[in-house]
């Protein structure tokens, strides 16, 4: 007899596949979207450091790259911390879907 | 074989833990369990065990550390009482839901307010729905024997659930009794080597404990948890059979005393069963057909087996050393649940006794039996639930 679905679950809800949370795209929770304005960016990497997720990508050369919108939840911390250039922010938050 | 000693219940449980030599114990002191872990910490200090003893800042942390250590892949134990168990509450559910075979002597004590350090079952009964296996002990010997057996039950590969071994605070934990210790080597052989299931410290196979599981699968995990509980009685009986081979001491899901030909029964747990048996003997001498049923395994509750054992009686008195305010005593609710499946529907009454360590005296057992005789004769119940031994 084939097992019922609940009989196939791993004991104690242990997740046996390492790193499987990458499959769970949490970017869909976002209502505000950070936008990177590259010309104002001074490459200080504050955004990368402050992001509570890992949603600020970095190039192989260690430079600031685009946001990872698959996981960015739009918390706005990067935009708040971004010093920008000459008073102009390099990250601004925009309403999702606008 | 074995050594006969005069020890307290706490001392006997500490001895069992010493003989089992768990990998990790995380504990926080609380009366009346303090003395149990204090004795065990002496064993750690004196190099008698290899256990890593984690001294934490609260019971919440104690159970958290036990959960971490058990998930890491260790054999883990702790002990507590009353408020300490209450403070562990959320972690108790996590230990069970995560299927971690932690063993915990629970020295039963009343809950505050008013503040009281003496024995009753309010703490254990409050934790009855946490998913832990619960074994209750009448005396120090049973507390010791149940502790040894609890490791085998909890760690059984079909089970992997945490288990509490309950004994009455002070009455058992602090009274000196005759106890027969099993030889160290026999205990070691009986509990066997600890087998890990999905240990976190297996670094070649990384895994995660404690995921978020929402509406899509939570219900199924709970269904699976229910299923595991249904396998516990069989394992408890198998372990008891092996234990009897080793020690000659017989254990089951519950104990019966002069019940086979009884017309009336008292159902009571833990130390009060001893007093009750004495009074039953006195009534038996006068020809009153009264017997006793003492549940040992309260979780899971063996409904069918208890229904079969009580099926022939006309009247039952369930004595609860805890109250569920606004309802019946917790043991009463289980027994009436068992009565549901009986063809004969015996009358059942509920007596709340011994709260906060109030002595359970022979005269109380006599009153209960006298009332049972009336109930059995007339089939009439005046009050279903009543407090006994109350100062008036
Ligand atoms: S909005 Fe929040 S989550 Fe998204 S990149 Fe900025 S800091 Fe990270
Ligand atoms: S915090 Fe602003 S300026 Fe600094 S790297 Fe990020 S986007 Fe550029």
Coordinates of C-alpha atoms and ligand atoms in Angstrom, one line a residue:
Chain A
X1 CA 0.0 0.0 0.0
X2 CA 1.4 3.4 -0.9
X3 CA 2.1 5.8 2.0
X4 CA -0.2 8.7 2.7
X5 CA 1.4 12.1 2.3
X6 CA 1.8 12.8 6.0
X7 CA 3.6 9.5 6.4
X8 CA 6.4 10.6 4.1
X9 CA 7.3 13.7 6.0
X10 CA 10.8 13.8 7.6
X11 CA 10.7 13.2 11.3
X12 CA 10.4 16.3 13.5
X13 CA 10.1 18.6 10.5
X14 CA 13.8 18.6 9.8
X15 CA 14.8 20.0 6.5
X16 CA 17.3 17.5 5.0
X17 CA 18.2 19.5 1.9
X18 CA 20.9 22.1 2.7
X19 CA 20.4 25.6 1.3
X20 CA 16.8 24.8 0.1
X21 CA 15.6 28.2 1.4
X22 CA 17.0 29.6 -1.9
X23 CA 14.0 27.9 -3.6
X24 CA 11.6 30.0 -1.6
X25 CA 11.5 33.4 -3.4
X26 CA 10.5 35.8 -0.7
X27 CA 10.7 38.9 -2.9
X28 CA 7.0 38.6 -3.5
X29 CA 6.4 40.0 0.0
X30 CA 7.7 43.4 -1.2
X31 CA 5.4 46.4 -1.4
X32 CA 8.2 49.0 -1.7
X33 CA 11.0 48.5 -4.3
X34 CA 14.5 49.9 -3.8
X35 CA 15.9 51.6 -7.0
X36 CA 19.7 51.9 -7.5
X37 CA 20.8 55.2 -9.1
X38 CA 24.3 54.3 -10.2
X39 CA 25.6 57.8 -10.9
X40 CA 25.0 58.8 -7.2
X41 CA 26.8 55.6 -5.9
X42 CA 30.2 56.0 -4.2
X43 CA 30.7 52.3 -3.8
X44 CA 30.8 52.5 0.0
X45 CA 29.0 49.1 0.2
X46 CA 26.9 50.3 3.2
X47 CA 23.8 48.9 1.5
X48 CA 25.4 45.5 1.1
X49 CA 26.5 45.5 4.8
X50 CA 23.1 46.7 6.2
X51 CA 20.8 44.6 4.1
X52 CA 19.3 42.1 6.6
X53 CA 18.8 39.7 3.7
X54 CA 21.5 39.1 1.0
X55 CA 19.7 41.2 -1.6
X56 CA 22.5 43.5 -2.7
X57 CA 24.6 41.7 -5.3
X58 CA 28.3 42.2 -5.6
X59 CA 30.4 41.7 -8.8
X60 CA 33.4 39.4 -9.0
X61 CA 35.5 42.5 -8.6
X62 CA 33.8 43.4 -5.3
X63 CA 31.7 46.2 -6.8
X64 CA 28.2 47.1 -6.0
X65 CA 25.8 45.3 -8.5
X66 CA 22.0 45.3 -8.9
X67 CA 19.5 44.3 -6.3
X68 CA 18.4 40.7 -6.1
X69 CA 14.6 41.3 -6.4
X70 CA 13.9 37.5 -6.0
X71 CA 14.6 38.0 -2.3
X72 CA 14.6 41.7 -1.5
X73 CA 11.7 42.4 0.8
X74 CA 11.7 46.2 0.4
X75 CA 12.5 47.0 4.0
X76 CA 14.2 50.2 3.0
X77 CA 17.2 49.9 5.3
X78 CA 19.6 50.2 2.4
X79 CA 17.9 53.4 1.2
X80 CA 18.0 54.9 4.7
X81 CA 21.7 54.1 5.2
X82 CA 22.9 55.0 1.7
X83 CA 25.1 58.2 2.0
X84 CA 24.9 58.8 -1.8
X85 CA 26.9 61.6 -3.5
X86 CA 26.6 65.3 -2.7
X87 CA 23.3 65.0 -0.9
X88 CA 21.8 62.8 -3.6
X89 CA 20.8 59.3 -2.6
X90 CA 21.9 56.4 -4.7
X91 CA 19.0 54.3 -3.5
X92 CA 15.3 55.5 -3.5
X93 CA 12.3 53.5 -2.5
X94 CA 9.4 53.3 -5.0
X95 CA 6.0 51.9 -4.6
X96 CA 5.8 48.4 -6.2
X97 CA 3.8 48.1 -9.4
X98 CA 3.9 51.9 -10.2
Chain B
X1 CA 22.3 -8.8 41.4
X2 CA 21.5 -5.2 42.3
X3 CA 22.2 -3.3 45.5
X4 CA 19.6 -2.5 48.1
X5 CA 19.9 1.1 49.5
X6 CA 18.0 3.5 51.6
X7 CA 17.6 6.7 49.5
X8 CA 15.2 9.5 48.5
X9 CA 13.4 9.6 45.2
X10 CA 15.7 12.4 44.0
X11 CA 18.8 10.4 45.0
X12 CA 17.5 7.4 43.2
X13 CA 16.8 9.4 40.0
X14 CA 20.2 11.0 40.2
X15 CA 21.7 7.5 40.5
X16 CA 19.8 6.4 37.3
X17 CA 21.1 9.5 35.4
X18 CA 24.6 8.7 36.7
X19 CA 24.4 5.1 35.4
X20 CA 23.0 6.2 32.1
X21 CA 25.7 8.9 31.7
X22 CA 23.9 11.3 29.3
X23 CA 26.0 13.4 26.9
X24 CA 24.4 16.7 28.0
X25 CA 22.3 17.9 31.0
X26 CA 21.2 21.5 31.1
X27 CA 19.4 22.4 34.3
X28 CA 18.2 25.2 36.6
X29 CA 17.4 24.5 40.2
X30 CA 13.9 24.5 41.5
X31 CA 12.4 23.0 44.7
X32 CA 11.8 20.1 45.0
X33 CA 13.9 19.0 42.0
X34 CA 16.9 21.0 43.0
X35 CA 18.4 18.2 45.0
X36 CA 18.2 15.8 42.1
X37 CA 20.3 17.8 39.8
X38 CA 22.6 19.0 42.6
X39 CA 23.4 15.4 43.3
X40 CA 24.0 14.8 39.6
X41 CA 26.2 17.8 39.4
X42 CA 28.4 16.3 42.1
X43 CA 28.8 13.2 39.9
X44 CA 29.9 15.5 37.1
X45 CA 32.3 17.4 39.4
X46 CA 33.8 14.2 40.8
X47 CA 34.3 12.7 37.3
X48 CA 31.8 9.9 37.8
X49 CA 30.1 10.8 34.5
X50 CA 31.3 12.4 31.2
X51 CA 28.2 14.5 30.9
X52 CA 28.5 18.1 29.8
X53 CA 26.5 20.0 32.4
X54 CA 25.2 23.3 31.2
X55 CA 24.2 25.6 34.0
X56 CA 21.7 28.1 32.5
X57 CA 19.9 31.1 33.8
X58 CA 16.3 29.8 33.6
X59 CA 14.3 26.7 32.8
X60 CA 13.4 28.2 29.5
X61 CA 17.1 28.2 28.7
X62 CA 17.5 24.7 30.2
X63 CA 15.0 23.2 27.9
X64 CA 16.3 25.3 25.0
X65 CA 19.9 24.0 25.6
X66 CA 18.5 20.4 25.9
X67 CA 16.7 20.9 22.5
X68 CA 19.9 22.1 20.9
X69 CA 22.0 19.3 22.4
X70 CA 19.5 16.7 21.4
X71 CA 19.2 18.1 17.8
X72 CA 23.0 18.1 17.7
X73 CA 22.9 14.3 18.3
X74 CA 23.3 13.8 22.0
X75 CA 21.6 11.8 24.7
X76 CA 20.1 14.5 26.9
X77 CA 18.4 14.8 30.3
X78 CA 17.3 17.5 32.7
X79 CA 14.9 17.7 35.7
X80 CA 12.5 20.3 37.0
X81 CA 9.3 21.0 39.0
X82 CA 6.3 23.3 39.0
X83 CA 7.1 26.9 37.9
X84 CA 10.2 25.6 36.2
X85 CA 8.2 23.4 34.0
X86 CA 5.8 26.2 33.4
X87 CA 8.6 28.4 32.3
X88 CA 9.7 25.7 29.8
X89 CA 6.2 25.5 28.3
X90 CA 6.8 26.7 24.8
X91 CA 10.1 24.7 24.6
X92 CA 8.2 21.5 25.7
X93 CA 6.1 21.7 22.5
X94 CA 9.2 22.3 20.4
X95 CA 11.1 19.3 21.9
X96 CA 8.1 17.1 21.1
X97 CA 7.3 18.5 17.7
X98 CA 10.9 18.2 16.7
X99 CA 10.9 14.6 18.0
X100 CA 13.8 14.9 20.4
X101 CA 14.1 12.1 22.9
X102 CA 14.9 14.2 26.0
X103 CA 14.3 12.5 29.4
X104 CA 13.2 14.7 32.2
X105 CA 12.3 13.7 35.8
X106 CA 9.5 16.0 36.9
X107 CA 9.2 16.3 40.6
X108 CA 5.5 17.2 40.8
X109 CA 4.7 20.4 42.7
X110 CA 1.9 22.8 43.0
X111 CA 1.8 25.9 40.8
X112 CA 1.6 29.5 42.2
X113 CA -0.5 31.5 43.3
X114 CA -0.6 31.2 46.2
X115 CA 3.1 30.2 46.3
X116 CA 3.6 26.6 47.4
X117 CA 6.5 24.3 47.1
X118 CA 4.7 21.0 47.9
X119 CA 3.5 18.1 45.9
X120 CA 0.5 18.0 43.6
X121 CA 0.1 17.2 39.9
X122 CA -0.8 20.7 38.6
X123 CA 2.5 21.0 36.8
X124 CA 2.5 17.6 35.0
X125 CA -1.2 17.9 34.1
X126 CA -0.6 21.4 32.7
X127 CA 2.0 19.8 30.4
X128 CA -0.2 16.9 29.3
X129 CA -0.9 18.4 25.8
X130 CA 2.7 19.3 25.0
X131 CA 3.4 16.0 23.2
X132 CA 5.6 14.5 25.8
X133 CA 5.3 10.9 27.1
X134 CA 4.4 11.0 30.8
X135 CA 5.1 8.2 33.3
X136 CA 4.0 8.6 36.9
X137 CA 5.7 6.9 39.8
X138 CA 4.3 5.8 43.1
X139 CA 7.5 5.6 45.1
X140 CA 11.3 6.0 44.8
X141 CA 11.7 2.6 43.3
X142 CA 9.3 3.3 40.5
X143 CA 10.8 6.8 39.9
X144 CA 14.2 5.1 39.5
X145 CA 12.9 2.2 37.3
X146 CA 10.8 4.6 35.2
X147 CA 13.8 6.8 34.6
X148 CA 15.9 3.9 33.3
X149 CA 13.0 2.7 31.1
X150 CA 12.2 6.2 29.9
X151 CA 15.5 6.4 27.9
X152 CA 14.7 3.2 26.1
X153 CA 11.1 4.4 25.3
X154 CA 12.0 7.9 24.3
X155 CA 15.0 6.9 22.1
X156 CA 13.2 4.0 20.4
X157 CA 13.6 4.5 16.7
X158 CA 9.8 4.2 16.1
X159 CA 9.2 6.9 18.8
X160 CA 11.8 9.6 19.3
X161 CA 9.7 11.6 21.7
X162 CA 10.7 13.4 24.9
X163 CA 9.5 11.7 28.1
X164 CA 8.7 13.0 31.6
X165 CA 9.1 10.7 34.6
X166 CA 6.9 12.1 37.4
X167 CA 7.1 11.6 41.1
X168 CA 5.4 13.4 44.0
X169 CA 7.3 16.4 45.4
X170 CA 8.7 15.8 48.9
X171 CA 6.4 12.8 49.5
X172 CA 8.7 10.7 47.2
X173 CA 11.5 13.1 46.2
X174 CA 12.6 13.7 49.8
X175 CA 11.5 10.6 51.7
X176 CA 14.0 7.9 52.3
X177 CA 12.8 4.5 51.1
X178 CA 14.2 1.1 50.3
X179 CA 15.3 1.1 46.7
X180 CA 17.0 -1.7 44.7
X181 CA 19.6 -0.3 42.4
X182 CA 20.5 -2.1 39.2
X183 CA 24.2 -2.8 38.6
X184 CA 25.9 -0.1 36.4
X185 CA 26.7 -2.6 33.7
X186 CA 23.2 -3.9 33.4
X187 CA 21.8 -0.3 33.2
X188 CA 24.3 0.5 30.4
X189 CA 23.4 -2.7 28.5
X190 CA 19.6 -2.1 29.0
X191 CA 19.6 1.5 27.7
X192 CA 22.2 0.7 25.0
X193 CA 24.3 3.0 22.9
X194 CA 22.6 6.2 21.8
X195 CA 21.5 6.2 18.2
X196 CA 21.3 9.5 16.4
X197 CA 18.6 10.5 13.9
X198 CA 19.5 13.5 11.7
X199 CA 22.2 14.9 14.0
X200 CA 23.1 18.5 13.3
X201 CA 26.7 17.8 14.1
X202 CA 26.9 15.5 11.0
X203 CA 28.5 18.2 9.1
X204 CA 28.8 16.2 5.9
X205 CA 25.0 16.3 5.7
X206 CA 23.9 19.8 6.6
X207 CA 20.2 20.2 7.6
X208 CA 17.9 22.6 9.3
X209 CA 15.8 22.2 12.4
X210 CA 12.8 24.3 13.3
X211 CA 11.4 25.5 9.9
X212 CA 8.4 27.7 9.4
X213 CA 5.5 25.4 8.2
X214 CA 2.2 27.1 7.5
X215 CA -1.2 26.1 6.3
X216 CA 0.1 23.8 3.6
X217 CA 1.8 21.2 5.8
X218 CA 1.4 21.9 9.5
X219 CA -1.8 19.9 9.8
X220 CA 0.0 16.9 8.3
X221 CA 3.0 17.2 10.7
X222 CA 0.5 17.1 13.6
X223 CA -1.2 14.1 12.1
X224 CA 2.2 12.3 12.0
X225 CA 2.8 13.3 15.6
X226 CA -0.5 11.8 16.6
X227 CA 0.5 8.6 14.8
X228 CA 3.7 8.3 16.7
X229 CA 1.9 8.5 20.0
X230 CA -0.2 5.5 19.0
X231 CA 3.0 3.5 18.8
X232 CA 4.1 4.4 22.3
X233 CA 2.1 1.9 24.4
X234 CA 3.5 -1.1 22.5
X235 CA 7.0 0.2 23.1
X236 CA 6.3 0.9 26.8
X237 CA 5.2 -2.7 27.2
X238 CA 8.1 -4.2 25.3
X239 CA 10.6 -2.2 27.3
X240 CA 8.7 -3.2 30.5
X241 CA 9.0 -6.9 29.5
X242 CA 12.8 -6.5 29.0
X243 CA 13.0 -4.6 32.3
X244 CA 11.2 -7.4 34.1
X245 CA 13.7 -10.0 32.7
X246 CA 16.5 -7.9 34.1
X247 CA 15.1 -7.0 37.5
X248 CA 12.0 -9.2 38.2
X249 CA 10.0 -6.0 38.7
X250 CA 6.8 -5.8 36.6
X251 CA 5.6 -2.7 34.9
X252 CA 2.7 -2.0 32.5
X253 CA 0.6 0.9 31.2
X254 CA -1.1 0.9 34.6
X255 CA -1.2 -1.2 37.7
X256 CA -4.3 -2.9 39.1
X257 CA -4.8 -3.9 42.7
X258 CA -7.5 -6.4 43.7
X259 CA -9.4 -5.2 40.7
X260 CA -10.2 -8.5 38.9
X261 CA -13.4 -9.4 41.0
X262 CA -14.1 -5.8 42.2
X263 CA -17.5 -4.1 42.0
X264 CA -16.0 -0.7 42.7
X265 CA -12.8 0.9 41.7
X266 CA -10.6 3.8 42.8
X267 CA -8.4 5.4 40.1
X268 CA -5.5 7.3 41.5
X269 CA -2.0 8.1 40.5
X270 CA 1.4 8.2 42.2
X271 CA 2.1 8.1 45.9
X272 CA -1.6 8.3 47.0
X273 CA -2.1 4.8 45.5
X274 CA 0.0 3.3 48.3
X275 CA -2.3 4.7 51.1
X276 CA -5.4 3.7 49.0
X277 CA -4.2 0.1 48.7
X278 CA -3.9 -0.2 52.5
X279 CA -7.5 1.0 53.0
X280 CA -8.7 -1.3 50.2
X281 CA -7.2 -4.2 52.1
X282 CA -9.2 -3.2 55.2
X283 CA -12.4 -3.0 53.3
X284 CA -11.6 -6.3 51.5
X285 CA -11.3 -7.9 55.0
X286 CA -14.9 -6.8 55.6
X287 CA -16.0 -8.3 52.3
X288 CA -16.3 -5.0 50.3
X289 CA -15.4 -5.7 46.7
X290 CA -13.2 -2.7 46.0
X291 CA -10.1 -2.5 43.8
X292 CA -7.7 0.1 42.4
X293 CA -6.3 1.2 39.1
X294 CA -3.2 3.3 39.1
X295 CA -2.3 4.8 35.7
X296 CA 1.5 4.8 35.1
X297 CA 1.4 6.1 31.5
X298 CA -0.7 9.2 31.4
X299 CA 0.5 10.3 28.0
X300 CA -0.4 8.7 25.7
X301 CA -3.5 7.7 27.7
X302 CA -4.3 4.0 27.3
X303 CA -8.1 4.4 26.9
X304 CA -9.0 1.0 25.6
X305 CA -6.8 -1.0 28.0
X306 CA -8.2 1.0 30.9
X307 CA -11.8 0.5 29.7
X308 CA -11.2 -3.2 29.5
X309 CA -9.8 -3.3 33.0
X310 CA -12.7 -1.3 34.5
X311 CA -15.5 -2.8 32.3
X312 CA -16.9 -5.0 35.1
X313 CA -17.2 -2.4 37.9
X314 CA -20.4 -0.6 38.9
X315 CA -18.9 2.6 40.3
X316 CA -15.6 4.4 39.9
X317 CA -14.0 7.2 42.0
X318 CA -11.3 9.1 40.2
X319 CA -9.0 10.9 42.6
X320 CA -7.2 13.9 41.0
X321 CA -4.3 15.6 42.6
X322 CA -4.8 18.6 40.3
X323 CA -7.9 20.6 39.2
X324 CA -8.9 21.9 35.9
X325 CA -10.8 24.9 37.2
X326 CA -14.2 25.2 35.7
X327 CA -14.1 21.5 34.6
X328 CA -13.4 18.1 36.1
X329 CA -10.0 16.9 37.3
X330 CA -7.8 15.9 34.4
X331 CA -7.6 12.2 35.3
X332 CA -11.4 12.1 35.6
X333 CA -11.9 13.5 32.1
X334 CA -9.6 10.7 30.7
X335 CA -11.4 8.0 32.7
X336 CA -14.8 9.2 31.6
X337 CA -13.4 9.2 28.0
X338 CA -12.5 5.5 28.6
X339 CA -16.0 4.8 30.0
X340 CA -17.4 6.1 26.8
X341 CA -16.3 2.9 25.0
X342 CA -17.7 0.6 27.7
X343 CA -20.9 -1.3 27.2
X344 CA -21.7 -1.2 31.0
X345 CA -21.7 2.4 31.9
X346 CA -20.4 2.6 35.5
X347 CA -21.1 5.7 37.6
X348 CA -18.1 7.8 37.9
X349 CA -17.3 10.4 40.6
X350 CA -14.4 12.8 40.9
X351 CA -12.6 13.8 44.1
X352 CA -10.0 16.5 44.1
X353 CA -7.5 15.8 46.9
X354 CA -4.0 16.7 48.2
X355 CA -3.4 20.1 46.5
X356 CA -0.3 21.9 47.5
X357 CA 0.9 18.9 49.5
X358 CA -2.2 18.5 51.7
X359 CA -1.8 15.1 53.2
X360 CA -3.9 12.4 51.7
X361 CA -5.1 10.5 54.8
X362 CA -6.5 7.0 55.2
X363 CA -9.8 8.6 56.4
X364 CA -10.2 10.3 53.0
X365 CA -9.9 7.0 51.2
X366 CA -12.4 5.5 53.7
X367 CA -14.9 8.4 52.9
X368 CA -14.5 7.8 49.2
X369 CA -15.1 4.0 49.5
X370 CA -18.1 4.6 51.7
X371 CA -19.6 6.9 49.1
X372 CA -18.7 4.5 46.3
X373 CA -20.7 1.7 48.2
X374 CA -23.7 4.0 48.2
X375 CA -23.3 4.9 44.5
X376 CA -22.9 1.3 43.5
X377 CA -26.0 0.3 45.4
X378 CA -28.3 3.1 44.3
X379 CA -26.7 4.1 41.0
X380 CA -27.3 7.7 42.1
X381 CA -24.5 10.3 42.1
X382 CA -25.0 13.3 44.4
X383 CA -22.1 15.5 43.2
X384 CA -19.9 14.5 40.3
X385 CA -16.9 16.6 41.4
X386 CA -16.0 17.4 45.0
X387 CA -13.0 18.5 47.0
X388 CA -12.0 16.1 49.8
X389 CA -9.8 16.8 52.8
X390 CA -10.8 20.5 52.8
X391 CA -10.7 22.3 56.2
X392 CA -14.3 23.4 56.9
Ligands
LIG1 S1 15.2 47.1 0.7 FE1 15.9 45.9 2.5 S2 15.9 43.8 1.7 FE2 15.8 45.1 -0.1 S3 17.9 45.3 -0.6 FE3 17.4 47.1 0.7 S4 18.0 46.5 2.7 FE4 17.9 44.6 1.5
LIG2 S1 25.0 52.5 0.2 FE1 24.5 53.9 -1.6 S2 26.4 54.8 -2.2 FE2 26.9 53.1 -0.9 S3 27.2 51.4 -2.3 FE3 25.1 51.3 -1.7 S4 24.1 52.4 -3.2 FE4 26.2 53.0 -3.4

